[in-house]
Short mmCIF file of C-alpha atoms in Angstrom, two decimals:
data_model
loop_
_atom_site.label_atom_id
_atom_site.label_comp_id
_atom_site.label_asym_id
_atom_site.label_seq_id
_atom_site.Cartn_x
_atom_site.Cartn_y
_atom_site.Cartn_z
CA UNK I 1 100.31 -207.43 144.07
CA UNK I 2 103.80 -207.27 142.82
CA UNK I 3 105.41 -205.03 145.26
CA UNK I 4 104.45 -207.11 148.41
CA UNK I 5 105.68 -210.34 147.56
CA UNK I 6 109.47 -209.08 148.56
CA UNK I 7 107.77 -208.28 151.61
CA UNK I 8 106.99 -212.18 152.42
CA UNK I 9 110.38 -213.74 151.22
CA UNK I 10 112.72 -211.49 153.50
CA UNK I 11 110.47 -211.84 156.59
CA UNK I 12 109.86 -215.73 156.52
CA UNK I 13 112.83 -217.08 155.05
CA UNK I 14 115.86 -215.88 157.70
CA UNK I 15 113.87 -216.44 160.66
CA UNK I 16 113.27 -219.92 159.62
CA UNK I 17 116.40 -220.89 158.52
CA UNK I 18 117.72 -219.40 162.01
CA UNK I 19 115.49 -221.28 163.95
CA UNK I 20 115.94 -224.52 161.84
CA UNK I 21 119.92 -224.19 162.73
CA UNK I 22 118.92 -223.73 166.36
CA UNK I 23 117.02 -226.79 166.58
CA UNK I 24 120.02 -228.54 164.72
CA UNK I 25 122.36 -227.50 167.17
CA UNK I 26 119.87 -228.56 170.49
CA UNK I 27 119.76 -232.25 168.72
CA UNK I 28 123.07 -232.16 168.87
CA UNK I 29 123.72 -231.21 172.70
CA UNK I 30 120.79 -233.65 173.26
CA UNK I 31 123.17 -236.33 171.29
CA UNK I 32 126.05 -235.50 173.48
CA UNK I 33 124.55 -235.59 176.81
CA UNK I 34 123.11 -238.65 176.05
CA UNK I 35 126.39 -240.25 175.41
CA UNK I 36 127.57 -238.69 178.75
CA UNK I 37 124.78 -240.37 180.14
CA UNK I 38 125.47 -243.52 178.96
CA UNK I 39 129.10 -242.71 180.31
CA UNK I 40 127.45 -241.94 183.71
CA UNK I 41 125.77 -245.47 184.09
CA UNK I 42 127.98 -247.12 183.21
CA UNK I 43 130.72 -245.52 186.01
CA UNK I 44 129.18 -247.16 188.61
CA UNK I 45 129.76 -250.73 186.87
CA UNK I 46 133.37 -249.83 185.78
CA UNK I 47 134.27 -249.02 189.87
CA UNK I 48 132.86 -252.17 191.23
CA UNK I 49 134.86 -254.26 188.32
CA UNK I 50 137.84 -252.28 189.26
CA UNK I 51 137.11 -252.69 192.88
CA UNK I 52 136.93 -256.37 192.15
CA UNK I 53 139.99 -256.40 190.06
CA UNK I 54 142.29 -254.42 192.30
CA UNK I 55 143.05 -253.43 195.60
CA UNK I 56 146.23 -251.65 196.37
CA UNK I 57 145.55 -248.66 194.22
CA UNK I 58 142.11 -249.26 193.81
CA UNK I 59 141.75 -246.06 196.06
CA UNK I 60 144.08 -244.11 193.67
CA UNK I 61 142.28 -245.27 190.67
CA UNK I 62 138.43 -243.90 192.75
CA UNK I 63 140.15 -240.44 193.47
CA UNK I 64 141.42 -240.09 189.63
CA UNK I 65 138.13 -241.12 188.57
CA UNK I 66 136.59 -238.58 190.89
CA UNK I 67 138.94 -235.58 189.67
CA UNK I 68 138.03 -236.58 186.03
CA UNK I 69 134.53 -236.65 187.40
CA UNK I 70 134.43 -233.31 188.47
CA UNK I 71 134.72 -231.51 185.23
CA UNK I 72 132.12 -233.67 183.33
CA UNK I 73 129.88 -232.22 185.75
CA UNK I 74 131.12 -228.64 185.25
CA UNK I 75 130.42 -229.81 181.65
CA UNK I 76 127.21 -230.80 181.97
CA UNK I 77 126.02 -227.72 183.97
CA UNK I 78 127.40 -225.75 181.61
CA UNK I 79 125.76 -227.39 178.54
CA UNK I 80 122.60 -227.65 180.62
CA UNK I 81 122.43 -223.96 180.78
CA UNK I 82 123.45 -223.46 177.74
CA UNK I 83 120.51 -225.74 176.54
CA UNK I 84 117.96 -223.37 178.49
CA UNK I 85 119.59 -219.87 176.50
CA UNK I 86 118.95 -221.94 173.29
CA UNK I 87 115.35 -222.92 174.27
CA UNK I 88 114.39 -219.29 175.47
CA UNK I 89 116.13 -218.06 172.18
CA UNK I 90 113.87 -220.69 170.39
CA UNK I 91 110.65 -219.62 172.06
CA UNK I 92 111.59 -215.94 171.40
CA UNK I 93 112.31 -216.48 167.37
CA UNK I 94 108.91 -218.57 167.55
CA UNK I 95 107.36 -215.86 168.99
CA UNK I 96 108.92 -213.55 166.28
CA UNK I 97 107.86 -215.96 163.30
CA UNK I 98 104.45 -215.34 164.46
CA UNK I 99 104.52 -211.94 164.29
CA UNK I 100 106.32 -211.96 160.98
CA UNK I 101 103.44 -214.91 159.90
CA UNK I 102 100.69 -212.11 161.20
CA UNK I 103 102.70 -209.29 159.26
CA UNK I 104 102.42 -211.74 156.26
CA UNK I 105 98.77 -211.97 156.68
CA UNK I 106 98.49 -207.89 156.83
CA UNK I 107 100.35 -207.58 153.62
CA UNK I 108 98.20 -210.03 151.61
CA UNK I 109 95.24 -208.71 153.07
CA UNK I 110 96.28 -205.23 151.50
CA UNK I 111 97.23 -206.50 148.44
CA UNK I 112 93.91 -208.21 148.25
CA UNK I 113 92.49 -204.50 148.88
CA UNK I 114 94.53 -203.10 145.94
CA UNK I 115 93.93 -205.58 143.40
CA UNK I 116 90.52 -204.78 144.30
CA UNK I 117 90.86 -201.33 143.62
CA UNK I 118 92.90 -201.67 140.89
CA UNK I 119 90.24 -203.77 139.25
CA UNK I 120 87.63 -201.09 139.86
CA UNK I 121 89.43 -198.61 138.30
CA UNK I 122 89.97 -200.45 135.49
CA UNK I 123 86.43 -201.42 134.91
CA UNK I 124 85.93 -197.86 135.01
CA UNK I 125 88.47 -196.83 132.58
CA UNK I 126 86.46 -199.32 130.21
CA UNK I 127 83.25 -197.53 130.62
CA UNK I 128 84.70 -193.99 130.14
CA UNK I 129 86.16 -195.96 127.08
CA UNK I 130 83.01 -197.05 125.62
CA UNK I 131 81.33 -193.58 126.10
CA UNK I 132 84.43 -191.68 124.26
CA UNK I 133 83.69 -194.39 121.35
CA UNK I 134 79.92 -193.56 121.94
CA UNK I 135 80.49 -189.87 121.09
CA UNK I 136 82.86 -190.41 119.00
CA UNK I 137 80.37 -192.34 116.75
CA UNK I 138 77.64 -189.47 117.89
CA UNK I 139 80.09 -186.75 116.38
CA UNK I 140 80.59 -188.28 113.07
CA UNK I 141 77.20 -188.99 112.32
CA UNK I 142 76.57 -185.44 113.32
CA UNK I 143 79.25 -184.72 110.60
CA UNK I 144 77.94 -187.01 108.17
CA UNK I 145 74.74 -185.26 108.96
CA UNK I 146 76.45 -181.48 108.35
CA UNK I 147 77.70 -182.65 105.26
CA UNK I 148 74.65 -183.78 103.60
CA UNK I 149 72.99 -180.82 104.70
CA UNK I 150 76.11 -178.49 102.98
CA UNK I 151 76.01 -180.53 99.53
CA UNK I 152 71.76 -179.71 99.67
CA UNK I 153 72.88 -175.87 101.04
CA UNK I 154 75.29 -176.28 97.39
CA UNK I 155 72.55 -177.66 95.26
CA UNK I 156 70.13 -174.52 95.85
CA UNK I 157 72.37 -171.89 95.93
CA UNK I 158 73.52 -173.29 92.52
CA UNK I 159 69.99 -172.86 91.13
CA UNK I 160 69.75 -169.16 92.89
CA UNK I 161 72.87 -168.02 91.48
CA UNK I 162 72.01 -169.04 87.72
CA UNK I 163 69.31 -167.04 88.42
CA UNK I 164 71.13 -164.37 88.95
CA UNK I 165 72.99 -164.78 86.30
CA UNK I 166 76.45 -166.62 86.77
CA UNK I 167 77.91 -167.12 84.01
CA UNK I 168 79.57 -170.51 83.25
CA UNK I 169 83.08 -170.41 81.47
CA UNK I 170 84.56 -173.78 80.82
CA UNK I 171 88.40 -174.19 82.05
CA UNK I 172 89.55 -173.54 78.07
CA UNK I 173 88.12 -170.50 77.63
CA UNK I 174 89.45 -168.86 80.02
CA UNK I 175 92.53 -170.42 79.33
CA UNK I 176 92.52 -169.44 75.67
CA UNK I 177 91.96 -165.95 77.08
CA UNK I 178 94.61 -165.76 78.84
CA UNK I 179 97.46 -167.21 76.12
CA UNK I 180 95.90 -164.48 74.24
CA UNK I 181 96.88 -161.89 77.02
CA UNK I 182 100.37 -162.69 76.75
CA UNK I 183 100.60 -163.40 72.49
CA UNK I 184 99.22 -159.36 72.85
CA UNK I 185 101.74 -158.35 75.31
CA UNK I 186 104.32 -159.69 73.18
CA UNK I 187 103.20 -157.88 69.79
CA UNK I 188 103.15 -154.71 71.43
CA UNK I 189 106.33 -155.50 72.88
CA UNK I 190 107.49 -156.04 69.60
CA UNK I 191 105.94 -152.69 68.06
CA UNK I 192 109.17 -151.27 66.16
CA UNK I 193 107.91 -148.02 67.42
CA UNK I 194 109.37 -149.33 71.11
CA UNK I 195 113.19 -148.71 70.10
CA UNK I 196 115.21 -152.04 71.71
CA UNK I 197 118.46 -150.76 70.38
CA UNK I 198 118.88 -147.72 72.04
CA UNK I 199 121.39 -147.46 75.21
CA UNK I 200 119.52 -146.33 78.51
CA UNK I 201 117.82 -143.30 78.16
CA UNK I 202 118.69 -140.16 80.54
CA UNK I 203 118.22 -140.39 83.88
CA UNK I 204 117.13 -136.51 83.94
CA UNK I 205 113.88 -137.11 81.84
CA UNK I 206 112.99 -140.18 83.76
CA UNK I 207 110.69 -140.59 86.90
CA UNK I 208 111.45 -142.58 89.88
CA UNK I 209 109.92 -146.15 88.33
CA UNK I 210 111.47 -145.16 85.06
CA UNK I 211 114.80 -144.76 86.45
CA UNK I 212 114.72 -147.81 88.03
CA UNK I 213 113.39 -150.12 85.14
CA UNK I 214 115.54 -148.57 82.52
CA UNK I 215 118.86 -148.41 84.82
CA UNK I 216 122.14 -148.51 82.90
CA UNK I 217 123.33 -150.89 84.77
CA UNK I 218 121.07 -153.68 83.82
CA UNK I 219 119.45 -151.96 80.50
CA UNK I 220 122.97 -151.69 78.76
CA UNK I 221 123.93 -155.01 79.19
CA UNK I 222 121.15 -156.69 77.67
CA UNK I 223 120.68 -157.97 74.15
CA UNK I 224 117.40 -156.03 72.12
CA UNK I 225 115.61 -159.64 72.84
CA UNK I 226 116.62 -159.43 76.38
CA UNK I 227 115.54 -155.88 77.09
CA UNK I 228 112.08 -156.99 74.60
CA UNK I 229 112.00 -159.82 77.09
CA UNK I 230 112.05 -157.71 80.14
CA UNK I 231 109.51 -155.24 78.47
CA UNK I 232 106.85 -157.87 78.35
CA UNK I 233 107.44 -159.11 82.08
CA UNK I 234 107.08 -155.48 83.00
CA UNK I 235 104.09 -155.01 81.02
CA UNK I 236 102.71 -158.63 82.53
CA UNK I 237 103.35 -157.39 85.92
CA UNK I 238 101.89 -153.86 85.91
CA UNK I 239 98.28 -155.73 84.47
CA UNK I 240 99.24 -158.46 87.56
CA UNK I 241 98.82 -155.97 90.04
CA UNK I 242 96.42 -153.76 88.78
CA UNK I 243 93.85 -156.05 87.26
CA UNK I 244 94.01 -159.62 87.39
CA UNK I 245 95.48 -159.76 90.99
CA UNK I 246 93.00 -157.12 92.05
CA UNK I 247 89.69 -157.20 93.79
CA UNK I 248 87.56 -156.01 90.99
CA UNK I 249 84.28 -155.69 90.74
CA UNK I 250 83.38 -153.62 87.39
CA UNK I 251 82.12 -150.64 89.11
CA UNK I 252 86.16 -149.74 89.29
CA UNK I 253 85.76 -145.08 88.64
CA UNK I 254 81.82 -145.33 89.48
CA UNK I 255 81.70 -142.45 91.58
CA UNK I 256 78.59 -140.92 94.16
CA UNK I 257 78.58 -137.61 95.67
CA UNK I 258 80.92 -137.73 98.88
CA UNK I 259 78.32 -136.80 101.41
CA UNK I 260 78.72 -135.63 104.82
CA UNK I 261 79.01 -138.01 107.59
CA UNK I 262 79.52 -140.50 105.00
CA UNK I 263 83.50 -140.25 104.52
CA UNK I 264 85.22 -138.18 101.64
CA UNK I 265 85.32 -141.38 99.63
CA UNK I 266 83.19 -141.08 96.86
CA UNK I 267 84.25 -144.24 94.41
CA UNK I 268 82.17 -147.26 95.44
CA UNK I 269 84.55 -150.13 94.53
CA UNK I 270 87.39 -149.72 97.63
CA UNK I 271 84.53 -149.83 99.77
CA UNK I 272 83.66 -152.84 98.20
CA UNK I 273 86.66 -154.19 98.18
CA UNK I 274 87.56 -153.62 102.16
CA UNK I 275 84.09 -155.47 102.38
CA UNK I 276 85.17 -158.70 100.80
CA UNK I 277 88.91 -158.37 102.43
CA UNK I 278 86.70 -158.18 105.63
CA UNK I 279 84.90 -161.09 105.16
CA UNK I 280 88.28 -163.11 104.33
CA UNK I 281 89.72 -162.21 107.48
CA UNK I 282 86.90 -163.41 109.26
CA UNK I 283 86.77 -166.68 107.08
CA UNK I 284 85.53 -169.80 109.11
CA UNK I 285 88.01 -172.12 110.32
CA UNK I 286 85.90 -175.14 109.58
CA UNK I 287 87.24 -178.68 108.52
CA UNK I 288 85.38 -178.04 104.93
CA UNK I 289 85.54 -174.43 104.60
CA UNK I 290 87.76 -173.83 101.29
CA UNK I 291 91.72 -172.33 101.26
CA UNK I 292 91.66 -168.57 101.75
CA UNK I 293 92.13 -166.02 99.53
CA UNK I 294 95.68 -164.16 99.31
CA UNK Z 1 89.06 -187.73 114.50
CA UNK Z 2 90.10 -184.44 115.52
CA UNK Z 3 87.77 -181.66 116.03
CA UNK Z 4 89.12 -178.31 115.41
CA UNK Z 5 88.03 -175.46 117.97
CA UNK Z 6 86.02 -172.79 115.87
CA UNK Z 7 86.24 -169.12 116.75
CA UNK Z 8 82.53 -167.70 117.13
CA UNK Z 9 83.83 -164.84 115.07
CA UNK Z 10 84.87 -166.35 112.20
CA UNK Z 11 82.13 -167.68 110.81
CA UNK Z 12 81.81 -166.32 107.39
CA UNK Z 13 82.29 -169.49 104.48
CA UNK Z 14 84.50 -169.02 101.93
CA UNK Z 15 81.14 -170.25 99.54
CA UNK Z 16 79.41 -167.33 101.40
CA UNK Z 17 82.14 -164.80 100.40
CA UNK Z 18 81.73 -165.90 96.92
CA UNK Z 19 78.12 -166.01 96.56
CA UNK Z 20 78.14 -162.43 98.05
CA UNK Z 21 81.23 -161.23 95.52
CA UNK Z 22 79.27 -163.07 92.50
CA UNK Z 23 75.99 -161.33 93.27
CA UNK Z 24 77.51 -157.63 94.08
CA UNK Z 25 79.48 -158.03 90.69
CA UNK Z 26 76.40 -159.07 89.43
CA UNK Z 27 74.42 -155.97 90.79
CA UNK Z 28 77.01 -153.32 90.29
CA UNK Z 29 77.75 -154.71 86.65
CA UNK Z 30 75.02 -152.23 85.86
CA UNK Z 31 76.87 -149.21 86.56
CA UNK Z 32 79.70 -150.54 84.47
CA UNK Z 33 81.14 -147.80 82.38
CA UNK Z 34 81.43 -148.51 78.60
CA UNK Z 35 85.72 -148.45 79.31
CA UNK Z 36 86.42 -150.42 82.18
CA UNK Z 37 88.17 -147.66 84.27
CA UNK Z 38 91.07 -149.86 85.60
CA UNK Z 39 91.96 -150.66 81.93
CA UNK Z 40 92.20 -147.01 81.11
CA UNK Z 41 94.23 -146.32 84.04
CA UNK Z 42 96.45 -149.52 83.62
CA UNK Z 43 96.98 -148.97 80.05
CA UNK Z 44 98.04 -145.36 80.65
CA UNK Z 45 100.65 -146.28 83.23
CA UNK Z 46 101.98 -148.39 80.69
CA UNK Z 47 102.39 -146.14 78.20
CA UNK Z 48 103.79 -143.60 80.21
CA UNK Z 49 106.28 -145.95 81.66
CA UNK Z 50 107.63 -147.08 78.26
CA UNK Z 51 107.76 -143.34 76.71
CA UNK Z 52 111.40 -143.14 77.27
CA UNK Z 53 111.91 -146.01 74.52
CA UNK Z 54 109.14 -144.94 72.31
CA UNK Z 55 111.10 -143.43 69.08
CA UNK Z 56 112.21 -140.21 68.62
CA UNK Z 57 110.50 -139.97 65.14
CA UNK Z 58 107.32 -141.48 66.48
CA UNK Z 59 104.31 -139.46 64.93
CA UNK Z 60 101.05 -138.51 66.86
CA UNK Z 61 99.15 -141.35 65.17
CA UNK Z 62 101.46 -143.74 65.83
CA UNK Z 63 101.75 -142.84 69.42
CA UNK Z 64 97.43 -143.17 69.36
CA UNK Z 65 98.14 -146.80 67.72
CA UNK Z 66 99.97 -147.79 70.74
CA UNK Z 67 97.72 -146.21 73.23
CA UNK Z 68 94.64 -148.27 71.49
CA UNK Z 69 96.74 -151.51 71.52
CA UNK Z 70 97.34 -151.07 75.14
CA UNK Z 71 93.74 -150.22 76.10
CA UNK Z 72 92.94 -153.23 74.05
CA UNK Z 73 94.65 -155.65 75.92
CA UNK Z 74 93.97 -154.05 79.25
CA UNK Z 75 90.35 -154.00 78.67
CA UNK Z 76 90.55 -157.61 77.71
CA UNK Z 77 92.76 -158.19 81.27
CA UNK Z 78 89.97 -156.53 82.78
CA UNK Z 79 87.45 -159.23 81.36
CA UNK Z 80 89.01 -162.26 82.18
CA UNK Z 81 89.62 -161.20 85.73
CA UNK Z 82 85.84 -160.54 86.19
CA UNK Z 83 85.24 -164.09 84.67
CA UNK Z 84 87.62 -165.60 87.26
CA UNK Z 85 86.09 -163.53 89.78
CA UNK Z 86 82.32 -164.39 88.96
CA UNK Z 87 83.56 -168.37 88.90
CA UNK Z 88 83.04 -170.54 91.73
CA UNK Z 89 85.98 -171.73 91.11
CA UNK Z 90 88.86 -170.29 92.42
CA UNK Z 91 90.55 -168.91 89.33
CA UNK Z 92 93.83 -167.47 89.86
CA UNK Z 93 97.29 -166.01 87.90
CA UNK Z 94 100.74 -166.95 89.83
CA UNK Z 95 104.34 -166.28 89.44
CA UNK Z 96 107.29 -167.89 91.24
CA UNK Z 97 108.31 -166.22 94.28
CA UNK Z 98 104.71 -165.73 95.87
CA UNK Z 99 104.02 -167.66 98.74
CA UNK Z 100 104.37 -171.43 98.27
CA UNK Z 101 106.07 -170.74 94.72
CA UNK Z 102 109.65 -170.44 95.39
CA UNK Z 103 112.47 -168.57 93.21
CA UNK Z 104 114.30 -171.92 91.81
CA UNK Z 105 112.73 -173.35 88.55
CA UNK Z 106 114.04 -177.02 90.65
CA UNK Z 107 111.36 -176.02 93.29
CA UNK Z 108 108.60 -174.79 90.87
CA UNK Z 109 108.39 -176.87 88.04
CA UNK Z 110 104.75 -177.77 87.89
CA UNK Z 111 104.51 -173.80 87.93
CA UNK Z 112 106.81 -172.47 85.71
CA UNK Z 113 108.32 -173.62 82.07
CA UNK Z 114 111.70 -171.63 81.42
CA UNK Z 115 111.47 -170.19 78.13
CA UNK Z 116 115.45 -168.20 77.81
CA UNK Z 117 118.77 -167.62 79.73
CA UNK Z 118 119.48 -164.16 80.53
CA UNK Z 119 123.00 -163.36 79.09
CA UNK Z 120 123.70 -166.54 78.91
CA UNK Z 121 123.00 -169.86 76.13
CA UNK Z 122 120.26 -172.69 77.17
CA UNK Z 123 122.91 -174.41 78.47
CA UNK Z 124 124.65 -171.98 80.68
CA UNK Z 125 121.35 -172.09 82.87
CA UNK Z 126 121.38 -171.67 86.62
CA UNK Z 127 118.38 -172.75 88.74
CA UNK Z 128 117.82 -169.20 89.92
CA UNK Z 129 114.27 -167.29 88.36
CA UNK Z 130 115.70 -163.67 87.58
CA UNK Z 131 111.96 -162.97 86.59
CA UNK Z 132 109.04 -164.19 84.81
CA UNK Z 133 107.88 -162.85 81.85
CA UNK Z 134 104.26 -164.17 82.41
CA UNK Z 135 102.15 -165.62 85.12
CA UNK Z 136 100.75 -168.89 84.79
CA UNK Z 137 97.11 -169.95 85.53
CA UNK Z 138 95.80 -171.93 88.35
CA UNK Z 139 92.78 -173.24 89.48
CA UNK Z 140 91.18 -174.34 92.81
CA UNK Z 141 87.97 -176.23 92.27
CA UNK Z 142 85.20 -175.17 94.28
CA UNK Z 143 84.81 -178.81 95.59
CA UNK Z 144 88.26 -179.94 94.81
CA UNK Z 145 89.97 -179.64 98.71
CA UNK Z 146 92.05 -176.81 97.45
CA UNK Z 147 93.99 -179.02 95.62
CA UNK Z 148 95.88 -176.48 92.91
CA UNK Z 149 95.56 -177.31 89.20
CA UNK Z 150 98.15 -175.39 86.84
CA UNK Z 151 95.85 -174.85 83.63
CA UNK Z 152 98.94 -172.52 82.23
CA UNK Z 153 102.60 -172.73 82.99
CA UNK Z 154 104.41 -169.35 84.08
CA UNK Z 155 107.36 -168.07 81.45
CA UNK Z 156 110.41 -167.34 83.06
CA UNK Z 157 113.63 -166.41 82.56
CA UNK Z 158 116.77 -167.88 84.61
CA UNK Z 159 120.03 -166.15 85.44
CA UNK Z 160 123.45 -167.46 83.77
CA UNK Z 161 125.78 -169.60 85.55
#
């Protein structure tokens, strides 16, 4: 895979070029000592003609060619041994090449072994894939089959309760009831027996609630239609929380004896009503079940 | 789709609650006294709260007049509550400031209508409820997702600016 192929470049690609500018350089001692070569046979020649040519310092000319002999064959020692370090270099980066070529070899043979693997996981991912889809599909047509089942639950306990007798109020009914709560709140708001013009009343002949709504503070600033105004909320509010923000159930004063063992409570409807704030606090938490009750 | 993890405990249905409040109200309904009690009670509290207003020169009978008007409208309180509460429907009276229902008309206007300025004219209005002078009425349709309907706007009154 991916991570190998660094691998390869940096172990082939020096060594070769190394050994490629080794076997540069031997071509070119090879080049040289042929030239010298050529030089060599050729000496022999070159004496006899000057042999032939001269006589009197023929013997100085032999002992100046055979000092300028001398180092040419220091020379060629030299670069013959030289040669051999180059050749035993060459065989050793060979021999290194081949175990960099065999290193190589490993590598792709691993990353063979991964791909493999890689490939099997992958083929399994796809199956565990296709069974999450399966049950997916399994859990929505168990849905689909939970919902059917609650609209049929509905349909009967529709037909049970108008047995029992629910009764069916239409949405304007009950809102016509209520407008008429508030148009009756606001007549007897307006009684002229309820005195609007009067400052706030004593404190002293007040209770606690009274005190507060008709505080000076607030009561003697407002106009009569303001303090009319606030009269009605106050009336609206006390019916909020006593009747149509309650838990009734009609049997609100019904009393039975207070038996023992059985608590001292003897109206029915708290118990009633801890029963059905009971039941709210254990509410399902299903997808369909409807918003709680405050 | 996302599957939510159900506590074995709570497994009662809201339906269930109201099938079991419908039929108790239906089996207790008769031991229903002729005055519901929590109109009698109601109504007195709010007589007895508004005494200190109540003229001076207010005679007996007039005093009995306001005690009859009061039980009146109780009793009728009492009457549309247990028609909400026998509904399937989710029948319910709100005011600005309850949960979800904040105090600023701006944030409650599908809620409340404002119907007068306190110390103030129209157009001195702030956006701030100083209280409502009655709830409105809301309904949650049995199979309606607990989407809210407003059937009634609240009234309320907003301070001056």
């Amino acid at each position: 895979m991916e991570e190998s192929r660094p691998f390869d470049q940096h172990s082939e690609h020096p060594q070769q070029a190394l050994s490629m500018q080794i076997i540069d350089g031997l071509q070119q001692v090879k080049a040289h000592l042929g030239t010298l070569n050529d030089k060599l046979r050729t000496l022999p020649n070159d004496v006899a003609s000057m042999l032939r040519n001269g006589d009197g310092d023929l013997e100085r000319q032999v002992a100046v060619q055979d000092r300028n002999l001398a180092p040419l064959g220091e020379r060629t020692e030299s670069l013959e041994k030289h040669i051999f370090e180059l050749e035993t270099h060459k065989a050793t980066l060979i021999s290194e090449n081949e175990n960099c070529k065999t290193l190589v070899e490993a590598a792709h043979r691993e990353n063979e072994r991964v791909r493999s693997l890689i490939k099997q996981r992958e083929d399994l991912l796809k199956q565990q894939d296709r069974q999450l889809a399966e049950n997916e599909q399994t859990i929505r047509s168990l849905y689909e089959e939970t919902d059917k089942l609650r609209h049929k639950e509905s349909a009967l306990r529709t037909i049970i309760l108008d047995k029992a007798g629910t009764q069916k109020v239409s949405d304007q009914e009950i809102v016509a009831m209520f407008t008429n709560l508030r148009q009756r709140i606001q007549t007897i708001a307006r009684l002229p027996v309820y005195r609007m013009d009067t400052a706030s009343p004593s404190p002293r002949k007040m209770d606690e609630q009274q005190a507060s709504f008709f505080d000076n503070k607030v009561w003697d600033r407002l106009t009569a239609e303001e303090r009319t105004s606030r009269v009605r909320a106050k009336m609206f509010l006390m019916i909020l929380h006593r009747i149509l923000d309650f838990r009734l159930f009609g049997a609100e004063g019904v009393t039975v004896d207070a038996r023992e063992g059985c608590g001292s409570e003897k109206y029915i409807a708290p118990a009633l009503r801890r029963i059905e704030e009971a039941l709210q606090n254990h509410k399902s938490k299903h997808p369909w079940s409807k918003t709680s009750e405050s | 789709m996302k599957l939510d993890q159900t506590d074995k405990c709570s497994s009662v249905s809201e339906a269930l609650i109201s099938d079991w409040r419908i039929l108790t109200i239906e089996c207790v309904d008769k031991l229903r006294p002729q005055n519901p009690y929590a109109a009698t009670v109601t109504a007195e509290e709010i007589f007895e709260l508004f005494r200190p207003i109540l003229a001076k020169s207010a005679t007996r009978r007039q005093e009995e007049e306001v005690k009859a008007k009061l039980l009146e409208l109780c009793s009728e309180a009492v009457e549309l509550r247990m028609i909400m509460r026998r509904s399937r429907d989710r029948y319910t009276c709100e005011i600005p400031g309850t949960l979800g229902w904040p105090l600023l008309a701006s944030k409650c206007e599908e809620l409340a209508e404002t119907v007068a300025v306190e110390g103030g004219k129209p157009n001195q209005a702030s956006d701030e409820i100083v209280y409502t002078v009655f709830g409105g009425l809301v309904k949650q349709a049995e199979d309606g997702d607990g989407k809210k309907i407003v059937l009634e706007k609240a009234l309320v009154i907003l301070k001056r600016k």
